[in-house]
Every structure is written in C-alpha cells, then in structure tokens.
Amino acid sequence: MSTVFTDNKTDTIRWTGKSIPRKEDDRLLKGQGRFADDIRRHNEAHVYLLRSPYGHARIRSIDVSVANEAPGVIYILTGEEVAVLQKPFMEIAPPPGGLMEDYCLAVGKVHFMGEPVVAILAETEELGRDAADLIEIDYEPLPAVVDGQAALQAGAPLVHEEAGTNVVWHGVYDWGDIEGSIAKADKVVKIDRLHFHRFTSTPIECNAAVVEYYPGSGEYTFWCNNTMPQFAAMFMGPALGIPTDRLHFVTQDIGGSFGNKITTYVYLTICAILAKKSGRPVKWTEYRTDHILGGSHGNERTFSDIVVPVMADGTILGISAAAIDDAGAFPRYEPLGSVIWSQVVPNVYRFRDVRIDFTQVVTNKCPVGPNRGYSRLQHMWMVERVVDIVAQELHLDPVAVRKQNYILPEQMPYETPNGCVYDSGDYPRCLDMALELIDYPKWRERQQTARGTGKIIGIGIGSTLDSGTNNFGQARIINPQLPFSGNGEVSNVKLDLYGEVVVTIGTTPQGQGHETTAAQVVSDILGLHPDQVRVLIGHDNARNVYTGFSGTYASQFAVTGLGAVQGAAEKLRREIVQLAAGVLQADESEIALRDGSAFVQGQEERAIPFIGLANIVFANNATMPPGLDVSLNCTYTYRPPFKVPDVEKKFGNLTLTYSTQIHASVVEVDEETGQTTILDYAAVDDSGRLIHPQIVEGQVHGAAGLGIGAALYEALEYDEEGQLLTSNFYGYKAVTAIDVPMMKTAAIESPSPFSPNGAKGMGEGGGAPLHAICSALQDVMRQKSGAIIKDSYNPSERVYWLLQNAEKSRQGVSVEESGHGL
Amino acid sequence: MSNTPSVSRSVAVTVNGTTYQRDVAARTLLVHFLRENLNLTGTHFGCDTGHCGSCTVIANGKLIKSCMMLAVQADGAQIETVEGLAEPDGSLSPLQQAFSDAHALQCGFCTPGLMLASKYLLEHNPNPTEEEIRRGIKGNLCRCTGYVNIVRAIQNIAADSAEKGDLVK
Amino acid sequence: MLLKEISYVRPHSIDEAVALLNSYPEAGILAGGQSLINVLKMRIGAYSTLVDISALEELKQIRDSAEFISIGAATTYDDIIHSPVVMVSRPILAETAFRIADQQVRNRGTIGGNCCYNDPTCHFPPLLTAMGATMQVYGSDGMREMSAEEFFVGYYQTALASGQILAGIRIPKPKRPYGDAFVPLSVGGTDVLNAVTVTAHVELDEPGTLTAVRVVATGVAPQPLRMTSVEDFVHGQTGQFSDLAGAVATFDMSSLEPPSDVHASGLYRRRMVPVLARRALKMALEQVRRGYRE
Ligand SMILES: Cc1cc2nc3c(=O)[nH]c(=O)nc-3n(C[C@H](O)[C@H](O)[C@H](O)COP(=O)(O)OP(=O)(O)OC[C@H]3O[C@@H](n4cnc5c(N)ncnc54)[C@H](O)[C@@H]3O)c2cc1C
Ligand code: FES
Ligand code: FES
C-alpha cells in the first residue's frame, strides 16, 4: 500500500502531520458530549448492585422477600437465578484457569470485596438502593488469599475450588542460553524480590450502560462505554446462548478508559438479563467506589530469584527470574497478560539470554484487566530496576550502563530473542535529549551542593517501549487451542447522497482524537478540508463497520485504524476518479480532486462536484458512464503482516511497531520525612511519523501523569481479609494538578518501515515514570543508605524507612563472581 | 418558607439565566437535579466523595461541587454550568477556545468542571502564577492530560487577557 | 451518591435552628456539607432531618474586637481566607484554611463544621487548640463557652451535647510579638491528607522571654495532643532559644500509640512528631524574633 506521505495525487494542503483543531472539542467544550450516562430511554428502570462486603465468603442464604415488597422494586436478580440463565463466561486459559467459573453475579460464594451479589431493578436508583438495604445475606466468611506468592502455597485458600488450584496459567519462557551467560559472566547480580504494585488508571468517567431488549428480534442494544465491544460480544453471546449479531453495541463519547473499560461485559450481562426479564430499558450507573472495588485493576506482579549475568564493563548478558502475576479473583482478559509482556522481552537492551518462569494466579481481589502499559510495563519496570541495581552494585554510572546496553539505531530493525522485530528507533539519542532537557550536568552539581541540607537530590531514567498493534496469535502461546491470530481494523469511507464525505471506523476512542486524525488522513487523500469530512462518533455495530479486534486499546489506532481509513479513502478516491474520468471524458490520470470536486488538471472548468458524482450513483444511475462499477461506498480492512507465532518456542513477531519513551526525572527527598518532590521531568518520545503532533504530545503527558501518580501516591491496598482499604478517592489518592510537574517533552520521528503510514502506535506509554522515579530514588539511596528500591510504589513512608534502614532491602541482593550457575 | 422539615420541596433554580421551578426530593444532590430533572448533562460526576470536580458549577458566584450540595439548598440560586459558557451565537468563548488551542482536553469528561474552575480562578486572579493555577484546579481530577496542557491553556488565556482585556467574564 | 430519604429544613435564625434540633429526634446540623454530604452518601450517618445553617447570616460574621477575633461557625474557609481582620490579626487562620482541600470545598466548608466533624485529618482542631481558642456553644439554655481543648474530646467526638450547636469561635489576639506555625505531613501528595500535624504557638513577653507556648500534635492520639513537656521546656527561654531538638526530646514519644491505617503506620506517625514539632517551633520562633508575622 502506498503511504499518504508519498501520495502526490492531490495538490491540496497536506493535513497529515499538522496539529489541526480537534473535531471533538467543540461539543465537549460546550457540554454537548454524549457520554454513556447521558443516555436516557423512555420508561427506563435502574439497576442497583449490592456488592460483597467480604473478600471471600460462602453465601449461605439471600433473603429478598422484604426488598421485593419495597416501593419501586421491579425485579431482584440473584446468583441462583443467574446460574440458570447464564452459562459461565468463556475463559481464555486452558485448564486450570479455564476451569474457573465466572458468572455475572456471585454464585454460591463471593470471591472478592465488591463482587456484585444481588441486582435490584427499580424505578429509580435511590429506590433500588433503599431496597438493597432490606436484603439479608447470610455470609460465612472464609480465609482469604491476597498475595500472589501466598496463593501458590500448599494449603492456601482456593479462590475457585472447581479449578483445584489458584494457578491460572504457568509457563516457562526460555530464549538464548542463560546458563551459558551465567557461566561466562564476570559477575552475577542476584535480587531476591521485586514487587510491582497494584494500581489503576481509573478513568474519571466510570462505567455506565443503558440496555434495551427487543423481544421481536431477540436483539439487545447496549448504549455503553465498553471499549472493546466485539470482545465483549465473544463472551456475552455464548454466555447468554444467543448469536453475537443480536448484541448491538453503541458507544459515543467515552470519558477515558486506559484499558479499564474492556472487561465490563460482566456488568452488561447483568443489564441484559434484567432488560429481558423486565421488558424495560435498564440503566446502570457505576459510581467511583463501585468502580474501584469492582471495575478492573492493573496487574500486580512479583518477581523473584532474579539472576543477572554481567560483564565487568556493565554489559548485561541476560536475565533469569520467576514472575508471579496476581490477576485478582477472575481471569477475564487474562491470562493474556502472561504473554503480552513478552512483546518487550529485553526492553530496549541488547541482552539475549532470558528465562522467565511465569505463573499467573487468582486471589481474593478485584479482577485485573488491561491498564495503560498493560503487562509490558511490569516487565520493563523489572528490567529497569535490574539496570539500576546492577549499576549501583557494580559502582557504575546508570547512564553509562544504559548506553552500554541499548540496542543501537544501526541495528534496526532488530529481532529480539523471542522473534519480535523492533521496527526503528534511536534510544541513545532519545536519552541524550532527555538528559539535555533536564540539564543533567546541572543537577549532578546540585546533587553535590545539596549534601548536608537534609534534602537529597536523585536523578533517574526510565527507558521504555510502547509496543503497538498486537499479533493476537500470541494468545496461542497461552492456549494453543485459541483460534486467534493477526489483527485488523476496518473503515468505511463513502459519499453520502449529496456528496457528503462520511467515515466510520470500528474504534472506541476515549480522548485520542480519532475523528480528527481520521479526517486528516481522508482530507489528504480526497483533497478536502477536514471540516468537510465527517467521522461518525464511536463504535456502533449496526451502523459502522467493525472486526473482531475493533476497539481502542493496545496502542494501535495510528497503525490499524488509520491504516484502514487510508485504505478505504484510497479506494473511494479511485472510484471517484474513475467516475469523474467517465463523466468528464478524460483519462483517469488527468483527474485531480480539490475542495469536494473532481476536475481535469490544467482545465479546471472541466469539473464535477462530489454532489454530482453522488447523484449519478445514488439517484441518477441511468446516466452512469457505461462499464463502470462504483458504489462510492468503500470499505477497507487493514491487516498487519503477521504470522502465527511458534507456540512451542514461544517465538514470533508479537507486535508491529515499537514507540520509544525515554524519561528523565529529578526528585528531591526530604531526609527526615521521606517526602519526595519532583524537581524536573522530561519525556522524549519517538512514535514514528506523527499524524497530529499535539495529540501525541498530549498522550505522552497523560501517560506520564498517571505514571507519576502510580509511582508516588496511588495504590490499591488490601488487608489480609481481602478488604480493599483504598476504595474511594480518600484512600486512592489520584494525583492532583499540584503534583504533576510541567514536564518537558521532545520528539524524534523514526518512521516505522512496517506500518502503512510510518506511524507507530503509542498512547499507553511504557510506564516510564514508574521506572524513572524508582531510578531517581535509587540514586538518592546510593548517596545515603544504599537501600534497594524493590517496589514500584514509593510513598513518603516507604522512602523514609529505606533511608532509615537499608538492611532489610539489601537482604537478598548480592553480587557474586561468575560461574556459579543458577 | 415553611419551617417544618420536609422530604421534598418546590424549588426555583436559575441555571444559565433560565429559571426552573421543580419539585425535588430533599435527598437529591444538585448534580443529579441538573442532569436528571433539567437534562443538563454537561455537568458530570466522577466520584462519590467530592474529590474529582467533574460536577463543578458556579452557584451564586461561588465555585462549588454540585455533588456536595443538595438540590433543595439551591432554591433561589443562580447557577452557571458548562452549557452557559459559549457565546450567545454558539461560538466558543475565549476560555473554551484556549482549552481547544492548547489541547487541554482529551476525553473531555473532566473539561466542563475544569473550565468552570479556570473561569473562577481567572475572575479572582487574572494573572495567576503556575502554582496558583495548580492550586486553583486542584479540586478537579483529570486522568488524561497530566494537567500540563490545562495549565498552559489557563496561562495562555491569562496572557491574552492581559494584552487584549478581560476575556474570561 | 444515593442518599437515604431525609427531611430538610432551612431555619431563619440560630434560635430556630436550635429549636428544630430539639424537636426532631434524628435532626442534625447541615453546615457546609463538605463532610456530612459524604457521610449521607455512604448511608452511615444517623441523621434523618437536616437543619441547614449554611445560609444563616448571623453565623457567618467575622468580628474584630480589642481582645479577640470572633468567627461565626458557618463562616466558610474562603471567607476566612479573604477576611482583612484575619489577615491583620491572625493570618495563620487564613494560611491554614487555604491548605484545606480545594477551592470548591473551601467555598462551602465552614470552620464550625470542621470543628464539629473533628476528623483526625481536619485542619482546624489542632490550630484552634494551639491558639487557645474559645468555642461558643449554643443550646436551648443559651450560650456556653469552653476551651478548644475541652471541645475536642476524641476521634470525631466533640463536647457538644445533642440539641446544641457550635455558634462561634473566639480567637485571642496576642498583644505582644508572637508566632504561629502549622506544619502538616500530607500523604498522597501536596495538601491531600494530613497524617500528622504539629502546630506551635509562642509569644514573647516584655522581659524578652518566651511564654504562652503551645505545641499541639494530631494524627497520633484521639484528640489534638498538647506536648506539654515541650511547652514547659520552651517556656521562659529567651527569644534566641534554638535548642529545638532538646526541647522536643523532652517529649516521651513512646507514650504515643498512634493509629496505623492505610495512610500511614503508627510507627511512622510517631517518628514524624518530633520532626514536625521541631519545624513548627522553628517557624514560630522565627516569627517571634522578627517581632511580627507576615
Ligand atoms: C475532597 C475533600 C477533601 C477534604 N480535605 C480536608 C482536609 O484536608 N482537611 C480538613 O480539615 N477538611 C477536609 N475536608 C472536609 C471539609 O473541611 C469539611 O468542610 C469539614 O470537615 C466539615 O465542615 P462543613 O461545614 O462542610 O460541615 P458539614 O459537613 O455540614 O458537617 C460536618 C458535621 O458537623 C456538624 N456540624 C456542622 N456545623 C455545626 C455547628 N455549627 N454546630 C453543630 N454541629 C455542626 C454536622 O452536623 C456534621 O455532623 C475535605 C472535604 C472534601 C470533600
Ligand atoms: S462528582 Fe462531584 S466531586 Fe466528583
Ligand atoms: S480530559 Fe479526560 S479526564 Fe480530563
């Protein structure tokens, strides 16, 4: 496929690559956005969910008799009825994970605090909650398991007895020759444990849905903010025993997702059952506490027995580690995270010998789901921690160690040990730019002058990749039976009756500006101003085209979405040119497009506007030039060039593009309190060709903001009984404007040779702030106690204790001379 | 006014210049009143503890969170919501334009609240420092932008106002 | 967000408010609502009737007299912040109010509500204790006064009896050089949630010695805790006093049994008390030495 950048068929201005005003802004700024909770249907009823107060308990009985008589109550649904009406949701995992039974309401027992137990349908939300207060549930509390490692212990409470284990999935990834590396290394650095904490992006708009059932057609309509509707359909159709074409999803404006709105099919199923039962449109509104308790969390991961063979000059040869990923109570999107991390096995580094023993477990905590940087950021965080710890323990400069080990631009495209192909990039240059932005030498000096003042300055780096456009074939590494591979998005670009240009895509944007960037691409191809292109809002499988992969997730729109838009627009362009050539009696090569007209180049009076072309095809087709077959309604599916990975070797190209994000941070720690303040922050990114630089920069800011929050303030913490202690914004301290610094950004553009437009997926970021802040804190510790930063979450108190007592954190960290083997 | 407690009342609330007379339950929060009774869905909600600021409106000249006030308390109040921000001809106000120009909104969910917070800030402090801006919008969480471009949008319009006269009122 | 059914009433006077409180068994005061509405959202409060005092002008006055500033209980933080009287006579009140939550909360939250809610993270209970404020309690039997220390009795507990309201707070205006410092340790970001605070007040008398010393810690005990040994140590020293560590060392930290919760461990809170106490004293002493407070 040609790229828009080499397209010389139009003489109009090029829109692609410019930061044009966003098409979405006008309505959003006026309060005219249509978010899921803004939808109202005549005669709608409201769903209130009574949730489990326990982390783990058997349900002895549920008494709804009093509630049934309460004012306004229409229907009360419990797990007992659900078990009859619903088949357990499909599981992606083979056994044992595949044996875990997941229903939309708790059946028999509750598995996590916040799990929906009873759904009350009432005339108003308030009456629903009033009735919920009258429901008596007799619980028998059970011991809970809230830690990934504990879940594997013999005798640990089982979250799902039916599976006979808490293990969802286990596999050993082994590439290269880690033993060989260890034998030939000068030094072997060992780290007993690193812990990546549980947090969530928790978008400001919670989940919501209005669901209507049409008995005549057996169809359900879901006005909702699910961000991967056809994935939801794959779960819901079989669960409800209906074909997926009966599930009609409509998304419009979505108030952020960051992956968190992918697994809402569980809630949509409750609504579907109630809509059918009651014959009423039903509305479900989730509030923040519900969302934090029972929405979707980010994966918590514990790495243990980390062994790193290193040469004396700091060259890292490989990493061996065990990873235990805590998926919470139900797998749902999991265990995909158990393979998705392997898109970035060596992160940005050249080491080639890697062994990761990966286990994913269930615990009595909220189920996880994709969360910005999904599954890769945990792994890359571990690699970045390893780099900093190696540097500290071998008395090397962390900047130098990074440069020493970075994959070099001349090695691009670079095949990683597991067959992923890094498309392009220049990591050393990005690092240099980041260091320049913060004025690295200045801070190194200040670090010296700060000594003895009670404030300690630390400088840190986070090097990451944002792998985009998944090859879903990687799911087969988890479960060879899965009929998934490749990826794809589809778009339709058409002329409407009066020549209007209308674009639909299968995606579910949540702020990424798809309407704008799609219009840019179409404008360039059809010779229009973006104002002349209408991109319909959101996903709607009764109106728009879509594929099974449609949605907005996993950093792929610039490639898959815009690839599809480009293909469809080019198809339409060909049809327009053919038709115009026939009408204007010119050669196709003479036809040019500008401002909604086709004309003969050099003789602009020989022209026909789009409205004229549309008229011929749609209302006047007896005048169609003979022999032409055009519809002016063009659909194109973009499919990235993927192969099915080698499941045995766990080898293959798992993602198409790799954006780079290198962050540098400067922090100041108050020695007496552990309070950490960010003094300077820089983010350099390389997202290939930029379609809309301002939108890309906005994504960089946003990912950095969430990462800073997660590094210092935001954590989902459970007690031993499985009580979530941070279930609202009092406990879950979402970062405010005061604590995100005015970060400095810069970008380079290394076009992807593999994508249709040179762009790379981006938007998730690689969690770089977590890495960069941990790295800066390590730099602080290096000057003081020598403590090791072993956790991704470092609130003041943790920093304080690390300064006070390095011993505990240093236990289990050692440097050994070579040749010891594993 | 009747001085016996009651579970519902008749209220007259003026929103963006239009006075609405409605019966409302005492337990109804102002945010729900605006959204459900008046169908003014530009005012959002994003939490249940008064932290996120998505529900921010200006009531009797004061910036408030409409989820932290009962609708009955707004009886007689003058309320300004996002729906009242645009120019009378429907074009964007300079503040709205500044948000768009700086790409200060992504998903746009927090945006109504943030614009009202910015408006209030600039009305009280036309030339705020970065620190004052950040303090001024501290009660409004945004999960998309890292706040960077929001702060810039406010800085830009403050600078523009200094040059061209007050653009915010 | 979905409150229980409640009744609402808006009295026209403080007397009517008290009368209403006493006529309806589950009646409670609604002031700024910035805590109470959240309690109602969680359906954990006991009130079924709300007596809304937020619009009662007589409770919203800030009055200046020779000896005191009097602040009506329903005065909002924002009004305190913008009060010229406060700015001239006791600016710490404004500085502290400014650190509470955000502009929206400050536009509605009231000083009286802050005191009556008396959450351990609230800003005013320790400050008023350190300032030696007097709480004016109004009930069917008229006005009664008590010291802040008498008023704040435990976590979320005050000395208010049922049917009484807090009408106002009287804050003394020192007649000699003084210093006021409020030093919070916020967790979760800047001015997000005070895990521990220490407030210090000192005055310098005519002969040049420190007097009226008050040092108050929160987050470590059920009520704002006076660190009396520190106060005693500092009392009578000269204005040049600088042995802050020595002063703070007199306090037996091991006697504290601070709570451990998701925000901070008890041990960390205990460790922070001396740090913040030193800082608060230092700031207050600097002001005293300057002879004015800015
Ligand atoms: C997001 C957020 C963050 C916050 N952060 C902080 C913070 O960091 N520090 C802080 O100090 N506060 C904080 N607050 C709470 C805020 O300060 C409240 O305003 C305060 O706790 C209560 O004051 P109010 O006027 O809103 O009282 P209300 O919420 O109306 O009432 C609180 C309680 O006091 C009683 N009451 C109120 N006034 C009287 C009276 N005059 N006589 C008798 N009883 C009365 C009520 O009956 C109720 O029980 C925060 C609030 C929010 C929403
Ligand atoms: S909904 Fe009002 S502050 Fe969050
Ligand atoms: S723009 Fe999405 S939350 Fe602010």
PDB file of C-alpha atoms in Angstrom, chain A residues 48 125-126 129-130 133 287 670 672-675 713 717 725-726 730-731 733 736 738-739 796-797 800-801 804, chain C residues 1-3 34 38 41-43 185-190 192-193 262-265 267-268 271-272 275 278-279:
ATOM      1  CA  TYR A  48     -28.538  -1.083  41.721  1.00  0.00           C
ATOM      2  CA  GLU A 125     -31.572   4.407  41.601  1.00  0.00           C
ATOM      3  CA  GLU A 126     -32.445   5.618  45.080  1.00  0.00           C
ATOM      4  CA  ARG A 129     -30.540   1.222  46.950  1.00  0.00           C
ATOM      5  CA  ASP A 130     -33.331   1.580  49.518  1.00  0.00           C
ATOM      6  CA  ASP A 133     -30.739  -2.055  52.393  1.00  0.00           C
ATOM      7  CA  TYR A 287     -20.010   5.333  40.936  1.00  0.00           C
ATOM      8  CA  ASP A 670      13.243  15.227  52.483  1.00  0.00           C
ATOM      9  CA  GLU A 672      13.583  13.462  57.731  1.00  0.00           C
ATOM     10  CA  THR A 673      10.174  12.584  56.328  1.00  0.00           C
ATOM     11  CA  GLY A 674      10.803  10.693  53.107  1.00  0.00           C
ATOM     12  CA  GLN A 675       8.658  13.126  51.193  1.00  0.00           C
ATOM     13  CA  TYR A 713       0.617   8.234  45.513  1.00  0.00           C
ATOM     14  CA  GLU A 717      -4.157  -1.937  49.060  1.00  0.00           C
ATOM     15  CA  LEU A 725      -8.577  -0.155  52.011  1.00  0.00           C
ATOM     16  CA  THR A 726      -8.488   2.347  49.166  1.00  0.00           C
ATOM     17  CA  TYR A 730      -9.932   9.388  50.082  1.00  0.00           C
ATOM     18  CA  GLY A 731      -7.888   6.232  50.088  1.00  0.00           C
ATOM     19  CA  LYS A 733      -5.091   9.276  46.151  1.00  0.00           C
ATOM     20  CA  THR A 736      -3.803  16.244  41.503  1.00  0.00           C
ATOM     21  CA  ILE A 738      -0.216  20.245  42.142  1.00  0.00           C
ATOM     22  CA  ASP A 739       1.873  17.125  41.982  1.00  0.00           C
ATOM     23  CA  SER A 796       6.886   9.031  51.651  1.00  0.00           C
ATOM     24  CA  GLU A 797       6.702   6.439  54.348  1.00  0.00           C
ATOM     25  CA  TYR A 800      11.584   7.153  54.887  1.00  0.00           C
ATOM     26  CA  TRP A 801      12.106   3.596  56.037  1.00  0.00           C
ATOM     27  CA  GLN A 804      16.448   4.707  57.896  1.00  0.00           C
TER      28      GLN A 804
ATOM     29  CA  MET C   1     -24.337   9.168  45.803  1.00  0.00           C
ATOM     30  CA  LEU C   2     -27.784   7.813  46.550  1.00  0.00           C
ATOM     31  CA  LEU C   3     -28.856   9.207  49.873  1.00  0.00           C
ATOM     32  CA  GLN C  34     -18.392  19.007  52.713  1.00  0.00           C
ATOM     33  CA  ASN C  38     -20.315  12.334  52.007  1.00  0.00           C
ATOM     34  CA  LYS C  41     -23.850   9.235  50.527  1.00  0.00           C
ATOM     35  CA  MET C  42     -22.401   6.306  52.407  1.00  0.00           C
ATOM     36  CA  ARG C  43     -25.642   5.980  54.351  1.00  0.00           C
ATOM     37  CA  LEU C 185       2.690  15.977  56.898  1.00  0.00           C
ATOM     38  CA  SER C 186       0.416  15.307  53.984  1.00  0.00           C
ATOM     39  CA  VAL C 187       0.405  11.850  52.462  1.00  0.00           C
ATOM     40  CA  GLY C 188      -0.699  11.129  48.925  1.00  0.00           C
ATOM     41  CA  GLY C 189       0.571  14.418  47.573  1.00  0.00           C
ATOM     42  CA  THR C 190       0.601  18.071  48.466  1.00  0.00           C
ATOM     43  CA  VAL C 192      -4.052  15.835  50.269  1.00  0.00           C
ATOM     44  CA  LEU C 193      -4.434  14.168  53.638  1.00  0.00           C
ATOM     45  CA  VAL C 262      -3.714   2.707  55.013  1.00  0.00           C
ATOM     46  CA  HIS C 263      -2.421   6.276  55.047  1.00  0.00           C
ATOM     47  CA  ALA C 264       0.457   5.784  57.464  1.00  0.00           C
ATOM     48  CA  SER C 265       1.704   3.321  60.031  1.00  0.00           C
ATOM     49  CA  LEU C 267       5.358   3.911  63.880  1.00  0.00           C
ATOM     50  CA  TYR C 268       5.908   6.361  61.064  1.00  0.00           C
ATOM     51  CA  ARG C 271       8.632   9.229  64.150  1.00  0.00           C
ATOM     52  CA  MET C 272       7.215  12.251  62.394  1.00  0.00           C
ATOM     53  CA  VAL C 275      10.401  16.227  63.085  1.00  0.00           C
ATOM     54  CA  ARG C 278      10.993  20.987  65.525  1.00  0.00           C
ATOM     55  CA  ARG C 279       9.910  22.567  62.275  1.00  0.00           C
TER      56      ARG C 279
END
